[in-house]
XYZ file of C-alpha atoms in Angstrom:
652
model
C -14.942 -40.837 2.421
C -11.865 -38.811 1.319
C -9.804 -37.012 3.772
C -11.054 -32.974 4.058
C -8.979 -31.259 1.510
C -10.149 -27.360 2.189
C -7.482 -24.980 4.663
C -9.816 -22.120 6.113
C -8.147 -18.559 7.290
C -10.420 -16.790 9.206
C -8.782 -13.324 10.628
C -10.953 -11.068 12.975
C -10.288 -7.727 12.697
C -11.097 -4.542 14.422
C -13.689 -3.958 11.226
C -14.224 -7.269 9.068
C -14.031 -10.806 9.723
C -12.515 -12.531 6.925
C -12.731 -15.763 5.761
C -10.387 -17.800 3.131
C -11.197 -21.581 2.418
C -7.708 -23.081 0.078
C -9.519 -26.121 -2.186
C -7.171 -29.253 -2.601
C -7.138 -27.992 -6.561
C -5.544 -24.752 -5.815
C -9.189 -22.818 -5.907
C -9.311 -19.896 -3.361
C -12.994 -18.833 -1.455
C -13.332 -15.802 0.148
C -15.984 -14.185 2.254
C -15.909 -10.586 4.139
C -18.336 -10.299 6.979
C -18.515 -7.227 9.476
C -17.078 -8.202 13.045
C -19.342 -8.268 16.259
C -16.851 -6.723 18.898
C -19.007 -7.470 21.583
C -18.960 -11.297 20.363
C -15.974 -12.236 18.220
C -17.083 -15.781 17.488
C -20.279 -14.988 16.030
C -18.585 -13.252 13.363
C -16.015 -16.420 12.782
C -19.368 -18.670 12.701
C -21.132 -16.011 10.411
C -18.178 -15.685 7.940
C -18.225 -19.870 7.920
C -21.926 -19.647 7.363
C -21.321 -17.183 4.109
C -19.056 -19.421 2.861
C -20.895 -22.422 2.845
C -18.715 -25.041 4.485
C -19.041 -28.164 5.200
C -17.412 -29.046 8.453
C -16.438 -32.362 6.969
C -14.534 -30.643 4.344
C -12.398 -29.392 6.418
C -8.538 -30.026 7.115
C -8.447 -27.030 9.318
C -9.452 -23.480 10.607
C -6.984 -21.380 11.454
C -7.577 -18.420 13.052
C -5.793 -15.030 13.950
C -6.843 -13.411 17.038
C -6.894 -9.683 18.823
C -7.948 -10.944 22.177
C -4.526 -10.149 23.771
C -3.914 -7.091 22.477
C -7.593 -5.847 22.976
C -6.759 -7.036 26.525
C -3.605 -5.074 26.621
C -4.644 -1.869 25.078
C -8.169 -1.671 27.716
C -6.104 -3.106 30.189
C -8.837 -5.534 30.836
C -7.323 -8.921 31.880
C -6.841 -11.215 35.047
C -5.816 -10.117 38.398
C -2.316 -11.101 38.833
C -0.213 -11.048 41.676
C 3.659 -11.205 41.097
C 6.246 -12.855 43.131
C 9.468 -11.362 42.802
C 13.432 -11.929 44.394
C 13.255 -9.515 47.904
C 15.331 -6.539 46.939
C 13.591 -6.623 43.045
C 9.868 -5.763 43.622
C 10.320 -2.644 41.719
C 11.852 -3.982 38.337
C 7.948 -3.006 36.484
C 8.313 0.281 37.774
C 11.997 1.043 37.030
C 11.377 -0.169 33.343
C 14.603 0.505 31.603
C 14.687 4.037 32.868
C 14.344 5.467 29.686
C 11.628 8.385 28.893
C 8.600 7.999 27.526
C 9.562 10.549 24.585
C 12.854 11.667 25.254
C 11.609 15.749 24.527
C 8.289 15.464 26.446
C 8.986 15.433 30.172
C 5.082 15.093 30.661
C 4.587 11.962 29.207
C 4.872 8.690 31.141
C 4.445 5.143 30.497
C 1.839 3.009 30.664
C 1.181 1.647 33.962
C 2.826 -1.874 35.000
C 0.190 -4.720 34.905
C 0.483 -5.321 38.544
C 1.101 -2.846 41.149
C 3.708 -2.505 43.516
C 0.961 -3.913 46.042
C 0.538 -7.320 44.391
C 4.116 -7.942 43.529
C 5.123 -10.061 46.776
C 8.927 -10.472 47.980
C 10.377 -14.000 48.116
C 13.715 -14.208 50.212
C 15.825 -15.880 48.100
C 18.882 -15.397 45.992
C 20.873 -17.456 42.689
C 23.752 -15.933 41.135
C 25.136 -17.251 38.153
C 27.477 -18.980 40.494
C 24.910 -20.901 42.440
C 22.696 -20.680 45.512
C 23.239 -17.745 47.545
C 20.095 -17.620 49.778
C 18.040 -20.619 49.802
C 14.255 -20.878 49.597
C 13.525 -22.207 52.666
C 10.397 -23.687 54.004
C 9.295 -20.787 56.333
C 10.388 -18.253 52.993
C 7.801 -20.580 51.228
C 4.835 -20.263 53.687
C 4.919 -16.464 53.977
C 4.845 -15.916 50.271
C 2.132 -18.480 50.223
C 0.091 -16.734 52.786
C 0.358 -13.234 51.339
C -0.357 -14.270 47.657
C -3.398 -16.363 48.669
C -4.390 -13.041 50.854
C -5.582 -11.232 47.621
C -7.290 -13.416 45.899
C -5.587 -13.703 42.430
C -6.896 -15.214 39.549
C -2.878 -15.993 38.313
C 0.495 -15.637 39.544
C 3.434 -14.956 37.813
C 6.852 -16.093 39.440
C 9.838 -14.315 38.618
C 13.424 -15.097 40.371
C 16.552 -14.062 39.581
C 18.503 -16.287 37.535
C 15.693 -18.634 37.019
C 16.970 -18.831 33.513
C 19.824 -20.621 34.329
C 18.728 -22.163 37.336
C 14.573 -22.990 37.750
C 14.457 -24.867 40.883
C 13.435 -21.948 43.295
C 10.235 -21.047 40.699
C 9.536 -24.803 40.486
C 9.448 -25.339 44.268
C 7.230 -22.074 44.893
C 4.665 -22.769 42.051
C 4.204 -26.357 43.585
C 3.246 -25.024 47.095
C 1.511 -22.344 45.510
C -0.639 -24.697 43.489
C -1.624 -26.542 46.353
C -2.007 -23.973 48.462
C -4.405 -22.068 45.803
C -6.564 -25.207 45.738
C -6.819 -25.800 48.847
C -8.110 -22.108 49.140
C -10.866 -22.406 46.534
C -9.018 -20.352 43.865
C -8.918 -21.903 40.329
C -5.405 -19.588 40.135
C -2.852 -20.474 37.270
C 0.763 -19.958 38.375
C 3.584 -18.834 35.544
C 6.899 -19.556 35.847
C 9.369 -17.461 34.078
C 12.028 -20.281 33.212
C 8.579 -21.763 31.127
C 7.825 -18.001 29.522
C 11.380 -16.594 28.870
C 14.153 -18.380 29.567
C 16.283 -15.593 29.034
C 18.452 -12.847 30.496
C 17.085 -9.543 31.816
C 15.108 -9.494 34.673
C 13.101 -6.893 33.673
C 12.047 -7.961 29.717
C 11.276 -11.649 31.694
C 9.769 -10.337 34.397
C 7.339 -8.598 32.415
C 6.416 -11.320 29.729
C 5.485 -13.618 32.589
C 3.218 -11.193 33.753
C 2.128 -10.783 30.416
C 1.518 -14.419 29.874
C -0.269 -14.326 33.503
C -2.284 -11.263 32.601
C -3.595 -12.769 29.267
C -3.852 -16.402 29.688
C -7.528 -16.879 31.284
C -9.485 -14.846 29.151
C -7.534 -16.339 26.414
C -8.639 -19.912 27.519
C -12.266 -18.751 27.991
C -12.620 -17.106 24.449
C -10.987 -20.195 22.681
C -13.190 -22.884 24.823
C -16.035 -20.975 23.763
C -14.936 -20.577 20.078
C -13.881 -24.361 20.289
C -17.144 -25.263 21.465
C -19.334 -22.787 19.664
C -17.889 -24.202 16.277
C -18.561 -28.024 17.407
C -21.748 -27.082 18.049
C -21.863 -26.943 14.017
C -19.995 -29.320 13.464
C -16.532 -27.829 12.497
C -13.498 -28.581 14.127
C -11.422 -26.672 17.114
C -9.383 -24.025 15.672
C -5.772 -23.448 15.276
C -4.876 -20.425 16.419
C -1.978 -18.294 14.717
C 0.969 -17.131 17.251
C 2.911 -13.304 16.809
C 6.154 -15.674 15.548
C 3.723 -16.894 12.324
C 3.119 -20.482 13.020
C 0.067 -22.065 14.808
C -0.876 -24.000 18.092
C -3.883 -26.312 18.264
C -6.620 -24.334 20.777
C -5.315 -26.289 23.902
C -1.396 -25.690 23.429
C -2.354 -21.852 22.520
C -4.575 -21.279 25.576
C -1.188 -22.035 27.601
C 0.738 -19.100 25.448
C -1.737 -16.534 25.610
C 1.627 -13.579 25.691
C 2.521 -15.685 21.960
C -1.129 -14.669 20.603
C 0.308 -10.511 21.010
C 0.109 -10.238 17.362
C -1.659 -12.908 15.999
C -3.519 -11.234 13.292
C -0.785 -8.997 11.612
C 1.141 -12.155 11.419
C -1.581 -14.276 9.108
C -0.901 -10.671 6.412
C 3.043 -11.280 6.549
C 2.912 -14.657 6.180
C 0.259 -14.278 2.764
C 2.613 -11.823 1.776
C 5.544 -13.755 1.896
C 4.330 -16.732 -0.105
C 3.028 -13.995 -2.786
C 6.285 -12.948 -2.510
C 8.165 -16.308 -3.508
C 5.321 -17.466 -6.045
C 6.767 -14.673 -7.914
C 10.691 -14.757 -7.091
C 11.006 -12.111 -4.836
C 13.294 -12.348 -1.702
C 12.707 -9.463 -0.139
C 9.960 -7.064 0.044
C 7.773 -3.842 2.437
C 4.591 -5.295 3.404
C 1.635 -3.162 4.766
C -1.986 -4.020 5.738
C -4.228 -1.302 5.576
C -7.713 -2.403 7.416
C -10.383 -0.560 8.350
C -8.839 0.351 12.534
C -4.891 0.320 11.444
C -1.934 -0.210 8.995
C 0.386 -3.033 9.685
C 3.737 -2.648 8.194
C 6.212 -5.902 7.718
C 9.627 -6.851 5.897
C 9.835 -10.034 4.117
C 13.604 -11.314 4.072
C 15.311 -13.977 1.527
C 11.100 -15.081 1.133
C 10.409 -15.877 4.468
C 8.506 -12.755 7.261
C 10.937 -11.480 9.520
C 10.726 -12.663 12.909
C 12.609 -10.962 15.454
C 12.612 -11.243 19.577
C 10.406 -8.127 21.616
C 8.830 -5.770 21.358
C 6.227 -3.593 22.624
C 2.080 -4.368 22.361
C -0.138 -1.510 24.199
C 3.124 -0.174 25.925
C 3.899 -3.984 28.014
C 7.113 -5.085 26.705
C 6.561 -8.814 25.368
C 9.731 -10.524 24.633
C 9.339 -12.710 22.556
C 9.937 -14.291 18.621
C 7.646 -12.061 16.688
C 7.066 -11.613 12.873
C 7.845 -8.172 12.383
C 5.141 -5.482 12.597
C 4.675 -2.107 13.065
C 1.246 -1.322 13.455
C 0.025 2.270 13.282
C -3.230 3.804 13.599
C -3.902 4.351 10.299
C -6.539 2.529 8.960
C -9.557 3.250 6.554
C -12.267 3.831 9.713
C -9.438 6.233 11.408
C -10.970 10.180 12.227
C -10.257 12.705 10.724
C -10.041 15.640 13.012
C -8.531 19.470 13.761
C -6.619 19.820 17.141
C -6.262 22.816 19.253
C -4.129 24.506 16.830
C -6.641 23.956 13.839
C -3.913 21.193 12.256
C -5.859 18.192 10.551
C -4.566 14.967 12.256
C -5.996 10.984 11.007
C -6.621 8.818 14.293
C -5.852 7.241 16.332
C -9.860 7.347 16.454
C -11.574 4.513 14.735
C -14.859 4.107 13.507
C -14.564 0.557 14.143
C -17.278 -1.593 12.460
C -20.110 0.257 14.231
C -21.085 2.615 13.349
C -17.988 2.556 10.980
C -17.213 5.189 8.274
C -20.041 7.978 7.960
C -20.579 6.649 4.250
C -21.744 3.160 5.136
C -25.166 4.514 6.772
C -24.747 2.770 10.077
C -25.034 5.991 12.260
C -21.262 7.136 12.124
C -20.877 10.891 11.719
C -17.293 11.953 11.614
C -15.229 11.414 8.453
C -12.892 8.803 8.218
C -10.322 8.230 5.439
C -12.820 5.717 3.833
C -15.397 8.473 3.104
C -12.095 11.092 2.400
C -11.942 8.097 -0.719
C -15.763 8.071 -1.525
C -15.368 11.942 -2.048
C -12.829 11.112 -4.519
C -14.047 8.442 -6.363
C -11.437 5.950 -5.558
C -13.941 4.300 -3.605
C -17.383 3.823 -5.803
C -20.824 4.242 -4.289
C -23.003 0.928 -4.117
C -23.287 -2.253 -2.563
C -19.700 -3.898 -0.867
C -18.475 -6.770 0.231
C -19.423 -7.864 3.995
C -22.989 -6.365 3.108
C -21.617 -2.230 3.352
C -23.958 0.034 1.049
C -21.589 2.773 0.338
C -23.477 6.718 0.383
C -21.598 9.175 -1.372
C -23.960 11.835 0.241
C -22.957 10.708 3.436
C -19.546 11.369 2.812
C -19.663 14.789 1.376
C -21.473 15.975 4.706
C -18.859 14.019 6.865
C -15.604 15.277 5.241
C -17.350 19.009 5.221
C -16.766 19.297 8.906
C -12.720 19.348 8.023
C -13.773 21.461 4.898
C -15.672 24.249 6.246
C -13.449 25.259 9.421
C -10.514 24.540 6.750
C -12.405 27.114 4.046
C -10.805 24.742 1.578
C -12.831 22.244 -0.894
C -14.557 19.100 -0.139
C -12.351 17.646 -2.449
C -9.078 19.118 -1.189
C -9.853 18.675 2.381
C -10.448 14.819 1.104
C -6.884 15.020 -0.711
C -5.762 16.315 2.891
C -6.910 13.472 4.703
C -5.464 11.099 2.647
C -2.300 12.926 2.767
C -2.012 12.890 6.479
C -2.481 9.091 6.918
C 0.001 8.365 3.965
C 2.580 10.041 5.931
C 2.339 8.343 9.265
C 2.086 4.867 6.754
C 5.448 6.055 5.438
C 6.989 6.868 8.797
C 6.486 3.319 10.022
C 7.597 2.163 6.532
C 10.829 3.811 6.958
C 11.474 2.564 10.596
C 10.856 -0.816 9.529
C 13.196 -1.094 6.623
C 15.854 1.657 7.320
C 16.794 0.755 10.888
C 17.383 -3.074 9.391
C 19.582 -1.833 6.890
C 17.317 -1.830 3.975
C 16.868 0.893 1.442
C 13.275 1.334 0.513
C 14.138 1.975 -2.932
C 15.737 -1.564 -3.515
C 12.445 -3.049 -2.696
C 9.098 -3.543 -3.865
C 5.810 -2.429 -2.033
C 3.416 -5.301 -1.176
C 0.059 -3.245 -0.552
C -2.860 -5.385 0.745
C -6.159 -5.319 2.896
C -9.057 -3.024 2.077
C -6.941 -0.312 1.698
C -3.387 -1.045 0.818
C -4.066 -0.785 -2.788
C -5.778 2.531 -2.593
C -2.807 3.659 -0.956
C 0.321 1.965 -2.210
C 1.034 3.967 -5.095
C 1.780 7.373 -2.999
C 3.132 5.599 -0.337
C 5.617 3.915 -2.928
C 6.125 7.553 -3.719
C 6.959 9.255 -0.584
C 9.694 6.140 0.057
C 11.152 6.226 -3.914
C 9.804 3.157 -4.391
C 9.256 1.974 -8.170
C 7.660 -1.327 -7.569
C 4.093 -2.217 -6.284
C 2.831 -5.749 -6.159
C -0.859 -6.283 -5.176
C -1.483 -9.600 -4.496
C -4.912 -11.698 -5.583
C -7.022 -11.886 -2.812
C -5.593 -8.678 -1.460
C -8.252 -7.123 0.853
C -8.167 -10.988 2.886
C -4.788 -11.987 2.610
C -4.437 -12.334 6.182
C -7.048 -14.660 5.767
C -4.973 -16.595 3.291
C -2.063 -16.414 5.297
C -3.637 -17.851 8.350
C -5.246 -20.729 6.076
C -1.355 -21.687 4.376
C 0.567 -20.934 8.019
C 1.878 -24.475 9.168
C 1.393 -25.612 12.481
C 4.647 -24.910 14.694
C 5.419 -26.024 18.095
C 8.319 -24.092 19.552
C 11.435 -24.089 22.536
C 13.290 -21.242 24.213
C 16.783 -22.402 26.169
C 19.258 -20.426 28.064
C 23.005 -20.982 26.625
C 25.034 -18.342 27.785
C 28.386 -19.327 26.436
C 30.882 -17.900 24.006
C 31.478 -19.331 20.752
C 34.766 -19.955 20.825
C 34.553 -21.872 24.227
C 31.827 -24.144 22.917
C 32.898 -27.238 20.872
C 31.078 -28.435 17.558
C 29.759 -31.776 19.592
C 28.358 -29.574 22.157
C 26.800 -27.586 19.329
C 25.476 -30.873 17.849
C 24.088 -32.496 20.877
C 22.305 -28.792 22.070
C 20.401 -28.622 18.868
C 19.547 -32.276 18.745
C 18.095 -32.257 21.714
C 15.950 -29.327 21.819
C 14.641 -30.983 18.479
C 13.868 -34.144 19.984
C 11.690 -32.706 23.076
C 9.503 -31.325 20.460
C 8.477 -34.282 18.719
C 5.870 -35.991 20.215
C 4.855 -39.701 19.702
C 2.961 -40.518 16.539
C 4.844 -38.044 14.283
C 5.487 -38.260 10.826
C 9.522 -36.462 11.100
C 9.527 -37.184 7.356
C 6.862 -34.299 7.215
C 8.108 -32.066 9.703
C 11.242 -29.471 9.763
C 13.164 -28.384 12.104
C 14.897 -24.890 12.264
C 17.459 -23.384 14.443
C 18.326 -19.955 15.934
C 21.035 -18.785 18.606
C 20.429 -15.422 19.890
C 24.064 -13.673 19.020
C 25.926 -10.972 20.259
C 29.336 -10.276 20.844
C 30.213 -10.301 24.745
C 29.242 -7.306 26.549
C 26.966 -5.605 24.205
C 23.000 -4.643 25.039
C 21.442 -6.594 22.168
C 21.782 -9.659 20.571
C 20.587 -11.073 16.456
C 19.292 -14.349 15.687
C 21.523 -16.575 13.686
C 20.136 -19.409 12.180
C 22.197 -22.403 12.626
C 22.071 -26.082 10.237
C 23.137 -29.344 11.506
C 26.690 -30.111 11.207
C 27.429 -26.415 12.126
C 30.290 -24.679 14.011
C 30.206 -22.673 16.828
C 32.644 -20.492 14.594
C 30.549 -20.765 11.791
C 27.699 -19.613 13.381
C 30.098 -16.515 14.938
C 31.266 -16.060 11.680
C 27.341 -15.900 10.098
C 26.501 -13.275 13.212
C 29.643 -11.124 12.322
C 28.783 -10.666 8.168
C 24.796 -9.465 9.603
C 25.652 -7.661 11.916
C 27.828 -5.498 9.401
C 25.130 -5.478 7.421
C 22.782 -4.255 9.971
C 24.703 -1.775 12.269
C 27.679 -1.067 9.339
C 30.311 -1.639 11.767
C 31.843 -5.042 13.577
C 33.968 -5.498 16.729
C 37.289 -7.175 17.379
C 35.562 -8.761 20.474
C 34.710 -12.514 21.573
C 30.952 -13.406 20.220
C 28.940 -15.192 22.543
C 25.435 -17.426 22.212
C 22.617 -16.164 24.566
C 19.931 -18.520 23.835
C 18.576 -21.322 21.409
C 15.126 -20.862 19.446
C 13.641 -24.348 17.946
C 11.029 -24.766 15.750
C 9.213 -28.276 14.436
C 7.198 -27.061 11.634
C 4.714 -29.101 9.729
C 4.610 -28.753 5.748
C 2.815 -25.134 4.536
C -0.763 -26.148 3.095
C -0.222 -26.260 -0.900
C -1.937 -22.995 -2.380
C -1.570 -22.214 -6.528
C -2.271 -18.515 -7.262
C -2.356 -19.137 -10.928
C -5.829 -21.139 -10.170
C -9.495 -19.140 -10.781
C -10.846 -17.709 -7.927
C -13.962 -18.957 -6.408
C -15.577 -15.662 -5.824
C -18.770 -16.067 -6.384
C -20.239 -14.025 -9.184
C -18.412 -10.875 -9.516
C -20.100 -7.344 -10.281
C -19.633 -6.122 -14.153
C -17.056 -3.390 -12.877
C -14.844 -5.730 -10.686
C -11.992 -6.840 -11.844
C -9.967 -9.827 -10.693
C -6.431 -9.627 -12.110
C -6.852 -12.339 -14.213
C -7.097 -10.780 -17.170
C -3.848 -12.047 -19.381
C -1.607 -9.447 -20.332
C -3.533 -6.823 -19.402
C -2.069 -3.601 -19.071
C -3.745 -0.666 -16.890
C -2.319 2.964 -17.394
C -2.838 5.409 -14.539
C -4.673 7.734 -13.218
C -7.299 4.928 -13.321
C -8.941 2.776 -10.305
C -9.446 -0.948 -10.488
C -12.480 -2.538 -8.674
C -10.708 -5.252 -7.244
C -13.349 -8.233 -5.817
C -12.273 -7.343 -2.041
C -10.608 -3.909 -2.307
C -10.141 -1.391 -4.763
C -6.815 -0.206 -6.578
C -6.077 3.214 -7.460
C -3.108 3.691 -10.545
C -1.894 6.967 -9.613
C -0.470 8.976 -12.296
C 3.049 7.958 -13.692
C 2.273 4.648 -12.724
C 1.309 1.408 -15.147
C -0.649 -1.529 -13.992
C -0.363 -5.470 -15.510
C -2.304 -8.017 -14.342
C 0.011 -11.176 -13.543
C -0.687 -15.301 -13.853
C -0.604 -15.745 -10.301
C -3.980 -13.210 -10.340
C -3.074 -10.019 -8.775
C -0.542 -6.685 -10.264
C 2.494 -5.541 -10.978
C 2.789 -1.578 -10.776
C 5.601 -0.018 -11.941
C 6.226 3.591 -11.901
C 7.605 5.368 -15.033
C 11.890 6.689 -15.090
């Protein structure tokens, strides 16, 4: 039998569950089902079920995930107790200090994970110069006793300077762990020298919780999905992490804080190899689904990963492929506040009952039916089996109409309006605070509803260039299916550059690489990549550097110095120092040719793949697309390109 030669995306969003299968001969399959929220998994087995697959076929599924951040945003995961240095109990509720919007003094944050109650006070003390206050025995048995007390279902440790120094955490997790079983409780315990190895107590303390918080309903849900798809015959998923590689099931059940953003990451990666199949280094990326808009940058072809970040308001620090997320999305609500001002979301229609104009018992308009009304989106049968009812939508986007005393077909344009600008809003952030002018750059517009919108969003930012890719409304899909699989290491440095030698250098980076590989590998098919977390000395935030074998300390300085002018416009006559080394063992990205046909299935008379050679699309027109549609605003000219997919430029 020949090896299985098919890659298989499957992303599950808020809406739609979509499905990509990558053929060994470049072929792409896609399928669109409607998610279950109440039972994720059935919609990953019904989308593999549409598609016809074969488990046998298969090389891989990998799969993007909203577990965690469904978990963070209902605040619905495990019961964690927190054991912190005596004298820093409070770091969750100090935060940073800042406000929660600098003019509102009425808003607050979120609440921590834990509360003060279940954040337990170990006496013990390292400074960076050493042992100050052992952990004795006795300091042992009372945090013991008062964390078995409530009954958690995970701890998360968290002692100063564990960073640097992990032998406290490692001593208390190992009477903990015995003491749990002994107790009856099937508790995990997190160490924070295994989640972030990094400075700041607070940004470590709270991604251990994080990981704590997440990790056992993120082990349930993947067993299940692991053993729900054996049951047919497929194989256990790989499962996509915020920083845009993947972990097999097992290793990602053990990084359930890495899984944050798992599904916007699957859309920057497809963008990204769009983006070099047609020589572009850098690019705006957004992802317009049916519950939000996901904005990304590409950078020199490659998504931008950076370190932190915020998901549902818990500060999870770490790599990350850039994105913004806004709600924004085609099921978002349309509604009039107290002051009679028309605001979109953040109320979704979610898949059920969804948009008023798919029939499923939604009444409130939604951007989706604010298209319908005008045309952009055509009335009939959809993908993911969606009937659309323009008579629906007309009565839906009436209740913003008649309170308005406008026309259904201005409130509509309204509607549309109002979501475009909180798009462009999180556009700008994302590419102006990096240094990048929006106008240097082209738009790449994908999901449901990123062509419909790119064209005015690409206006509101100066844009001239809009690239929407083939496969457009499941490139996440695709992006999960071509994502390699990645392990990944986090260590402390803490040194300045120019008190570090090139051996030391050498030796650091060779050996973080070599506790990644595991027995059996093929290193000829695996690459390695490194970072060092850069600053110069003193200041509050730090860039990642990427750093090649054979490198300099000063070189590396040097490389932090040029982007950090570029970012911040200014540099310092100060000493540069290395916080911390990121390492990544990547294997090969699966092959994927765009140029290929698309194995779609039959498409409808009107729909239009992009395929057409040399064909050129004037605007105002709108382009059935087989997953999405595309709207050519005025001004604007469309041509179809070889890798499938469209250019749109917009006229001097």
């Amino acid at each position: 039998m020949s090896a299985p030669r098919i890659a298989v995306g499957i992303d599950v969003g808020g809406t739609f569950t979509d499905l990509a299968a990558l053929h060994a001969d470049g072929t792409v399959h896609t399928s669109k089902v409607l998610s279950v929220a109440a039972d994720r998994a059935a919609g990953v087995l019904e989308a593999l079920r549409i598609a016809s697959l074969d488990g046998a076929q298969l090389a891989h599924i990998a799969h993007g995930t909203t577990v965690v951040t469904n978990l963070l945003l209902e605040r619905a995961g495990a019961r964690v107790v927190a054991c912190a240095t005596a004298g820093f109990t409070d770091v969750l509720e100090l935060r940073r200090q800042e406000r929660a919007a600098l003019y509102d003094l009425a808003r607050h944050h979120p609440r921590p994970l834990v509360e003060p109650a279940q954040v337990i006070p170990v006496r013990e003390r390292i400074t960076p110069d050493g042992v100050t206050i052992a952990l004795t025995e006795e300091a042992i048995a009372e945090v013991v006793r008062a964390v078995v007390a409530q009954q958690p279902e995970t701890v998360a440790i968290t002692l100063l300077h564990a960073y640097g120094d992990p032998s406290h955490e490692r001593a208390l997790r190992e009477a903990l762990r015995v003491a749990l079983l002994e107790a009856g409780l099937a508790a995990d315990v997190v160490c924070s020298h295994d989640a972030l190895p990094e400075i700041r107590e607070y940004e470590r303390m709270a991604t251990t919780v994080a990981e704590a918080y997440a990790r056992p309903a993120v082990r349930r849900y993947l067993s299940g999905l692991s053993a729900r798809l054996a049951e047919h015959a497929f194989p256990s998923p790989r499962v996509m992490t915020s920083a845009g590689g993947t972990l097999s099931a097992h290793d990602a059940a053990s990084h359930a804080a890495a899984l944050a953003l798992s599904g916007p990451a699957g859309g920057v990666t497809g963008a990204a190899a769009i983006a070099r199949a047609l020589g572009v280094s850098r690019a705006l990326t957004i992802d317009i689904g049916g519950t939000s808009a996901d904005v990304g940058l590409v950078d020199d072809g490659e998504p931008l990963v950076e370190r932190g970040g915020n998901v549902a308001g818990v500060p999870i620090a770490l790599p990350r492929v850039l994105v913004e997320a806004v709600a924004a999305g085609g099921g978002s609500i349309a509604w009039l506040d107290d002051g009679g001002a028309l605001r979109t979301g953040p109320m979704s229609a979610g898949a059920s009952p969804g948009p008023a104009a798919y029939g499923r018992g939604g009444e409130r308009p939604t951007v989706t039916d604010a298209h319908v009304v005008l045309g952009t989106i055509a009335p009939g049968e959809w993908s993911g089996g969606v009937h659309i009812s323009l008579e629906r939508a007309r009565v839906a986007v009436d209740t913003i109409a008649a309170p308005l005393g406008v026309s259904l077909e201005r409130a509509a344009d309204a509607i549309i309006a109002t979501a475009d600008a909180t798009m462009a809003r999180a556009l700008r952030r994302v590419s102006v605070e990096r240094g990048v002018d929006p106008r240097d750059v082209p738009l790449i517009a994908f999901g449901g509803g990123g062509p419909l919108h790119a064209c005015g969003l690409a206006e509101r930012l100066g844009m001239t260039q809009v690239i929407v890719p083939p496969h457009a409304g499941v490139l996440s899909a695709v992006g999960l299916a071509l994502a390699p699989e990645r392990r990944e290491s986090l260590v402390s440095v803490m040194q300045r550059a120019d008190a570090m030698s090139a051996d030391a250098l050498a030796a650091l980076l060779q050996q973080e690489a070599d506790a990644l590989r595991l027995d059996g590998d093929d290193a000829s098919s695996l690459e390695v990549r490194w970072w060092l977390r850069t600053r110069y000395e003193g200041q509050g935030y730090e860039l990642d550097i990427m750093a090649q074998p054979g490198d300099t300390p000063t070189a590396v300085a040097d490389r932090f110095v040029a982007r950090h002018d570029q970012r911040a416009g200014f540099v310092l006559d100060r000493p540069v120092e290395f916080i911390s080394a990121r390492t990544t063992l990547s294997s090969a990205p699966w092959p994927v040719h765009f140029a290929r046909p698309v194995r779609n299935g039959s498409l409808a008379p009107d729909v239009d793949d992009g395929r057409a050679m040399a064909r050129v699309v004037q605007g105002p027109a709108v382009v059935r697309l087989p997953d999405a549609t595309m709207r050519i605003a005025p001004g604007w000219t469309a041509r179809s390109l070889e890798t499938g997919g469209w250019m749109l430029e917009r006229h001097a």
